[in-house]
XYZ file of C-alpha atoms in Angstrom:
440
model
C -0.224 -0.277 -0.026
C 0.931 3.851 -0.727
C 2.005 5.151 2.617
C 1.884 8.700 0.316
C -0.909 10.850 -1.500
C -0.611 10.355 -5.548
C -1.886 13.619 -7.266
C -4.245 13.053 -9.460
C -2.771 13.501 -13.219
C -6.106 13.159 -14.767
C -8.479 16.397 -16.336
C -10.973 16.244 -14.164
C -13.357 17.266 -16.998
C -12.418 14.524 -18.639
C -13.380 11.996 -15.669
C -16.018 14.638 -14.461
C -18.503 13.496 -17.945
C -20.799 10.839 -16.705
C -20.344 11.620 -12.684
C -22.779 11.791 -9.790
C -21.299 15.447 -10.969
C -22.132 15.839 -14.011
C -25.722 14.716 -13.494
C -25.931 16.676 -10.660
C -25.248 19.575 -13.204
C -27.397 17.679 -15.368
C -30.198 18.519 -12.664
C -29.766 21.515 -12.637
C -27.173 22.450 -9.456
C -25.697 24.504 -12.445
C -21.849 23.509 -10.280
C -20.080 25.940 -13.053
C -16.503 27.229 -12.308
C -18.262 30.704 -11.945
C -20.597 29.316 -9.231
C -17.984 27.876 -6.844
C -15.027 29.971 -7.704
C -15.424 31.594 -4.723
C -16.891 29.494 -2.460
C -14.754 28.181 0.511
C -15.892 24.467 2.063
C -14.709 23.447 4.799
C -14.989 19.102 6.120
C -14.449 17.998 8.989
C -13.669 15.463 10.095
C -13.523 11.913 13.386
C -10.133 9.952 11.504
C -6.970 12.517 11.588
C -5.636 9.503 8.978
C -8.623 10.776 6.696
C -7.605 14.419 6.046
C -5.229 13.337 2.963
C -8.641 11.429 1.356
C -10.157 14.801 1.573
C -7.498 15.963 0.584
C -7.288 14.195 -2.381
C -10.853 14.618 -3.503
C -10.167 18.698 -3.292
C -6.893 18.973 -4.893
C -9.277 16.538 -8.223
C -11.637 19.857 -7.930
C -9.398 22.511 -7.753
C -6.960 21.321 -11.409
C -10.310 22.943 -12.096
C -11.881 25.451 -10.168
C -8.906 27.475 -8.546
C -10.621 29.326 -6.463
C -12.107 27.290 -4.342
C -11.016 26.613 -1.212
C -11.375 23.621 0.988
C -10.184 23.691 4.529
C -9.749 19.930 6.258
C -10.230 19.216 9.332
C -9.992 16.394 10.640
C -9.545 15.650 14.459
C -10.064 12.731 16.454
C -13.030 11.430 17.257
C -14.368 12.712 20.579
C -13.552 16.594 20.016
C -15.411 15.992 16.420
C -18.559 15.054 17.883
C -18.302 17.341 20.477
C -17.883 20.127 17.664
C -20.853 19.012 15.480
C -23.026 19.683 18.900
C -21.873 23.635 19.178
C -20.920 24.608 15.607
C -24.678 23.500 14.276
C -27.180 24.511 17.714
C -24.417 27.664 17.255
C -24.798 27.988 13.660
C -20.933 29.010 13.337
C -20.254 26.244 11.316
C -20.042 28.171 8.435
C -19.949 25.869 4.858
C -19.350 22.710 5.599
C -19.481 19.036 5.019
C -19.580 17.426 8.347
C -18.530 13.265 7.989
C -20.778 11.108 10.106
C -22.306 8.242 11.388
C -26.097 7.850 9.908
C -26.516 6.506 13.556
C -25.125 9.885 15.325
C -26.218 12.202 12.181
C -30.255 11.356 13.448
C -30.724 13.046 16.640
C -28.907 16.776 14.344
C -32.061 15.161 12.058
C -34.368 15.162 14.539
C -33.713 18.460 15.138
C -33.751 19.813 11.712
C -30.152 20.397 12.554
C -29.510 19.032 8.951
C -30.980 19.258 5.721
C -32.222 17.083 3.462
C -30.031 15.840 0.626
C -31.334 18.235 -3.140
C -32.790 15.648 -5.455
C -30.438 14.769 -7.835
C -28.205 14.118 -4.987
C -30.405 11.692 -3.142
C -30.606 10.322 -6.712
C -27.757 9.676 -6.415
C -27.466 7.494 -3.622
C -30.887 5.747 -3.750
C -30.327 4.471 -6.463
C -29.107 0.491 -6.236
C -26.131 0.461 -8.353
C -24.741 2.631 -5.944
C -25.532 1.436 -3.149
C -27.261 -1.481 -1.091
C -30.368 -1.078 0.711
C -28.244 -0.884 3.968
C -25.641 1.931 3.934
C -29.413 4.081 1.596
C -31.440 3.917 5.095
C -28.321 5.241 7.545
C -28.036 7.663 5.280
C -31.019 8.582 6.152
C -34.547 8.937 7.812
C -38.096 7.779 7.394
C -37.150 7.473 4.148
C -35.259 11.010 3.210
C -32.093 11.221 2.404
C -29.647 12.809 4.498
C -25.961 12.536 3.882
C -23.527 10.447 0.960
C -22.225 7.424 2.468
C -18.719 7.150 2.081
C -17.121 4.547 3.802
C -17.241 1.728 6.758
C -15.171 0.372 9.514
C -15.782 -2.891 9.750
C -14.482 -5.183 12.590
C -11.714 -8.224 11.876
C -8.901 -9.837 13.899
C -5.813 -9.303 13.505
C -2.922 -11.323 14.565
C 0.555 -12.183 14.056
C 1.809 -15.798 12.275
C 5.074 -15.475 14.152
C 3.640 -15.153 17.683
C 1.197 -18.069 15.864
C 3.539 -19.792 14.659
C 5.867 -19.865 18.167
C 2.573 -21.075 19.710
C 1.587 -24.031 17.318
C -1.138 -22.471 15.808
C -1.870 -22.837 12.593
C -5.237 -21.138 11.744
C -6.713 -18.137 13.233
C -9.399 -18.895 16.366
C -12.675 -20.285 14.611
C -15.077 -19.834 18.024
C -14.929 -17.337 21.227
C -14.223 -19.969 23.239
C -10.891 -20.432 20.743
C -10.134 -17.146 21.389
C -9.757 -17.520 25.399
C -7.270 -20.650 24.282
C -5.236 -18.866 22.112
C -5.534 -15.954 23.557
C -4.004 -17.970 27.002
C -1.377 -20.361 24.661
C -0.509 -17.083 23.181
C 0.920 -14.646 26.584
C 4.121 -14.126 26.767
C 4.973 -14.292 31.352
C 8.249 -13.189 33.092
C 10.246 -14.548 35.522
C 6.806 -13.281 38.090
C 4.001 -14.964 35.100
C 3.106 -11.263 34.755
C 2.030 -10.895 31.549
C 4.848 -8.684 28.821
C 2.669 -9.462 24.803
C -1.011 -9.950 25.360
C -2.395 -13.105 24.161
C -5.383 -10.654 23.072
C -5.918 -7.110 23.444
C -9.052 -6.471 24.642
C -10.664 -1.834 24.486
C -10.760 -1.796 28.592
C -9.989 1.224 29.020
C -10.637 4.534 27.489
C -13.057 7.683 26.862
C -16.455 7.607 25.222
C -18.759 4.450 23.761
C -16.192 2.619 22.215
C -15.648 0.128 25.153
C -19.394 -0.826 24.383
C -19.476 -1.248 20.690
C -16.123 -3.679 21.317
C -18.359 -4.875 24.389
C -20.767 -4.844 20.796
C -19.320 -6.610 18.837
C -17.629 -10.112 20.981
C -21.547 -9.673 22.496
C -22.710 -9.998 18.593
C -20.839 -13.358 18.022
C -22.595 -15.312 21.359
C -25.854 -14.547 19.792
C -27.178 -10.309 22.045
C -26.972 -7.293 21.034
C -26.848 -3.780 23.368
C -29.967 -3.334 22.163
C -32.711 -5.090 20.264
C -36.067 -3.395 17.831
C -39.267 -5.006 19.350
C -41.829 -3.113 16.533
C -42.104 0.639 15.800
C -39.677 1.680 15.967
C -39.833 0.532 19.372
C -36.416 -0.812 21.734
C -34.864 -2.622 24.340
C -31.973 -3.748 26.077
C -30.612 -7.115 24.195
C -27.857 -8.498 27.197
C -28.616 -9.144 30.768
C -28.767 -12.218 29.693
C -26.905 -16.034 28.785
C -25.354 -14.012 25.464
C -24.508 -10.847 27.101
C -23.327 -13.629 30.078
C -20.772 -15.433 28.410
C -18.881 -11.574 26.611
C -19.189 -10.552 29.859
C -17.382 -13.622 31.124
C -14.791 -13.933 28.638
C -13.881 -10.237 29.357
C -13.100 -11.542 33.156
C -11.869 -14.951 32.811
C -8.979 -13.305 30.883
C -8.194 -10.249 33.036
C -8.691 -11.365 36.571
C -8.169 -15.015 35.812
C -6.271 -15.848 33.139
C -4.349 -13.195 33.182
C -3.847 -13.072 29.234
C -4.019 -9.079 29.553
C -4.334 -6.490 31.765
C -5.666 -2.520 31.540
C -2.839 -1.190 32.044
C -0.427 -2.781 28.615
C -0.526 -1.138 25.155
C -3.254 -2.036 23.531
C -4.872 -1.730 20.081
C -2.929 -0.880 16.889
C -0.314 0.130 18.429
C 0.423 -2.643 20.372
C -0.175 -5.253 17.996
C 2.016 -3.339 15.655
C 4.615 -2.612 18.498
C 4.890 -6.383 18.722
C 2.905 -5.900 22.177
C -0.270 -8.212 21.848
C -0.841 -11.251 19.650
C -3.716 -10.375 18.307
C -7.074 -7.991 18.095
C -10.009 -6.901 16.335
C -9.901 -4.013 14.813
C -11.368 -2.400 11.810
C -9.794 -2.482 8.353
C -7.966 1.016 8.431
C -4.965 -0.687 11.135
C -4.302 -2.162 7.472
C -2.950 1.406 6.611
C -1.767 1.510 9.783
C 0.558 -0.823 9.479
C 2.108 -0.555 6.318
C 2.796 2.828 7.087
C 4.723 2.944 10.664
C 5.647 -1.665 10.940
C 5.583 -3.006 7.263
C 7.154 -5.389 7.770
C 5.131 -7.091 10.748
C 4.628 -10.989 9.521
C 0.550 -10.582 10.781
C -2.503 -11.724 8.857
C -6.551 -10.984 8.912
C -9.412 -13.478 9.831
C -12.970 -13.066 9.909
C -15.114 -12.955 13.661
C -17.035 -16.982 14.782
C -21.060 -15.149 13.184
C -20.532 -12.076 12.113
C -19.048 -8.137 11.755
C -20.450 -4.715 13.051
C -20.429 -2.547 10.083
C -20.254 1.047 11.234
C -21.089 3.811 7.622
C -20.131 6.521 8.230
C -21.676 9.623 5.409
C -20.891 13.068 4.660
C -23.498 15.977 5.173
C -24.331 19.745 4.467
C -25.694 21.735 6.924
C -28.033 23.994 6.476
C -26.599 25.974 4.429
C -28.445 27.545 1.380
C -27.779 28.223 -2.602
C -24.147 28.690 -4.645
C -22.675 27.411 -0.516
C -25.013 24.811 0.117
C -23.990 23.450 -4.656
C -20.275 23.614 -3.594
C -20.512 21.256 -0.667
C -23.021 18.292 -2.568
C -20.686 19.035 -4.927
C -18.155 17.840 -2.924
C -19.310 14.480 -1.522
C -20.410 13.804 -4.817
C -16.661 13.912 -6.346
C -15.832 12.058 -3.036
C -17.626 8.997 -4.574
C -15.827 9.013 -8.092
C -14.672 6.138 -8.271
C -10.547 6.984 -8.925
C -11.081 9.110 -5.365
C -12.805 5.641 -3.713
C -10.107 2.861 -5.276
C -7.251 6.037 -3.740
C -8.687 5.610 0.060
C -8.644 2.252 0.491
C -5.564 2.003 -1.142
C -3.898 4.377 1.213
C -7.058 4.655 4.339
C -8.021 2.155 4.728
C -11.538 1.745 5.132
C -14.002 -0.107 3.454
C -15.949 2.213 0.999
C -19.695 2.045 0.332
C -19.647 2.511 -3.366
C -21.205 -0.678 -5.119
C -19.793 -1.218 -8.864
C -16.503 0.052 -8.513
C -13.535 -2.609 -9.203
C -11.416 -2.458 -5.706
C -9.499 -5.506 -6.909
C -6.516 -3.287 -8.204
C -5.988 -2.963 -3.571
C -7.540 -6.653 -3.019
C -5.126 -8.393 -4.665
C -2.979 -7.348 -3.524
C -3.423 -6.453 -0.051
C -4.389 -9.708 1.855
C -5.017 -8.709 4.307
C -8.594 -7.004 3.468
C -9.549 -10.771 2.205
C -11.266 -11.077 5.605
C -13.235 -7.860 4.971
C -14.129 -8.273 1.844
C -13.655 -12.184 1.079
C -16.240 -13.151 4.454
C -17.422 -17.114 4.335
C -21.562 -16.802 3.376
C -23.932 -16.652 6.230
C -21.677 -14.041 7.816
C -23.788 -11.637 9.292
C -24.085 -7.385 10.058
C -24.617 -5.727 13.134
C -24.585 -1.791 12.893
C -25.866 1.247 15.569
C -30.029 2.425 15.601
C -30.262 5.725 14.169
C -32.038 6.414 17.596
C -31.700 9.714 18.524
C -29.971 8.439 22.553
C -27.273 6.106 20.689
C -24.776 7.561 22.270
C -25.840 8.240 25.172
C -27.497 4.419 25.496
C -23.731 3.284 24.658
C -21.582 5.983 26.669
C -23.194 5.269 29.511
C -22.894 0.833 28.941
C -19.308 1.968 28.100
C -18.891 3.274 31.877
C -20.609 0.504 33.640
C -18.317 -2.142 31.532
C -15.099 -0.263 32.566
C -16.221 -1.045 36.398
C -17.090 -4.618 35.560
C -13.504 -4.605 34.408
C -11.957 -4.273 37.136
C -13.771 -6.430 39.706
C -11.498 -9.174 40.066
C -14.718 -10.026 41.968
C -17.095 -10.602 39.136
C -14.520 -13.008 37.527
C -16.106 -16.633 39.122
C -18.984 -15.131 40.121
C -21.877 -15.991 37.521
C -24.937 -14.533 39.705
C -23.218 -11.443 40.711
C -22.431 -10.836 36.887
C -26.305 -11.673 35.673
C -27.021 -8.913 38.628
C -24.764 -6.260 37.302
C -25.651 -6.667 33.504
C -30.153 -6.923 35.158
C -28.572 -3.499 36.477
C -26.784 -1.722 33.695
C -29.791 -3.584 31.504
C -32.429 -1.418 33.438
C -30.548 2.227 33.156
C -30.734 1.430 29.227
C -34.279 1.026 29.565
C -34.493 3.963 31.209
C -33.013 6.081 29.002
C -35.012 3.659 25.495
C -38.157 4.951 28.057
C -36.933 8.042 28.786
C -37.575 9.237 25.313
C -40.132 7.289 24.902
C -38.576 4.913 22.844
C -38.765 1.508 25.154
C -40.641 -1.848 24.476
C -43.796 -2.203 26.179
C-alpha cells in the first residue's frame, strides 16, 4: 500500500463527464466554475487519517476550480463530536461538509439541524447500482436521504503470524471459546508470570462509547446485542441474558483469572504494531496504519466467528443555501468518484461503501483485505441503530463496563455478573423510556 498521497493527474473534466457530479449539473445544480470559484468549504472529519483523502478530493476539484478553497479539519472523534454539537446548534459552522455516522446524525436530523439532500444527490444515493439498501437506510431517515454514504468501519481479527507459529497455532480461532484458548497460548510472561505480551488485546479502558461498541462486537458472536428492535420503532436492552453473561465473563476471565491481558498493558493497533499483543479485533484502517508504521510486521486477518459490526460513515452538509450548498454537495459527490474511492482504500484503508467499483487493484495486492471483503457465506452484519439516544446508551454502558472489567470479584460469580447486567440493562431501558422508545 502506498504510504504517501498520489496526486490526481488526470483532467477533472475528463473524469467529470458521466459522473454523479455531472449528473448534478444536469439536474440543475448549476455547479459551474463561476458558481464555486469564490466558495470556501470546510470539511469536518473525526478521523485524522482521513485528512489526506479529503485533500485528495479537494485537489481534484481545484485542478479545474483554482479559486475553490477547501479546508480540511480532521481531529479525534470525540472532539469532532463535540465540535459538531456546538457548531450546528449555534449556527456557527459556516459552509461545512460533515463526516458523521448515520446513528449519530439522527439526533441532528430530528432537530432540523441537518437538511435533506437535494433531489439529484438523493437520486444518486438511492440508486441500487451505487449503494446497497443497508447503506441507503443509514444515510437517511423516514425514507428521506440526508447524507451521502462514504466508508464504513468493519471488524475482523488481526493476528501476528510469527507469534501464532511460535505457539503452535496454524489457523485463526474459529469460535469465541477458541479466542480464550488462543489467548492463553499466545500470552508471553516474565519470570514472575506477569504478562509482557498480551495474548488478546481487549478494549478495557478509554473514553466515550468505544468500549461498549467493542463489547457489542464480542456480544454479537454469542447471539446478543446491546439493544434490539421490538417493532414499531421501539427498542429494549438485549444483554442481560446468557449471551451477555458469556461475553462479559470472557472479558473477566482473561483479565482476572487467566491474566492474558490487563488494563495497564499497551493496547490496540499501536500495541499490535509494536509486537506487544498477539491478536485483536479492529477495523480495516489498521491495514494502512501497519503499512505506514510497521511495514515488516508478519500478520494476517480473519473473519469473526459469526459476523461483524459495520458502521457506515456518511457526508452531510449543514443548513446552508444557494451556491454554498451547491459547492458542498458537489464535494460529497466528488468524494464518491471511483478513482477517489480506490485511492481511499489504497491509501487510508477504510472500506468504501459504494457498489459497482472495481477495487481489485487494491485487494489483490493486499491480502489482509480478504477478511473484510471475502467473508464466509452467511456472515452477518449489524450496525448501531439510528435513534437519538444511542450515544448516551453506549456511553453510559461503557462507563458501567469499565467498572466491571476492574472488578475481580465478578470473574467467577455468574450470579454477580447477571446482577450487574440486569442493573446496566435497567439503565439502558430507562434512557429508552425517557425518549419514548422503550418497547413494552
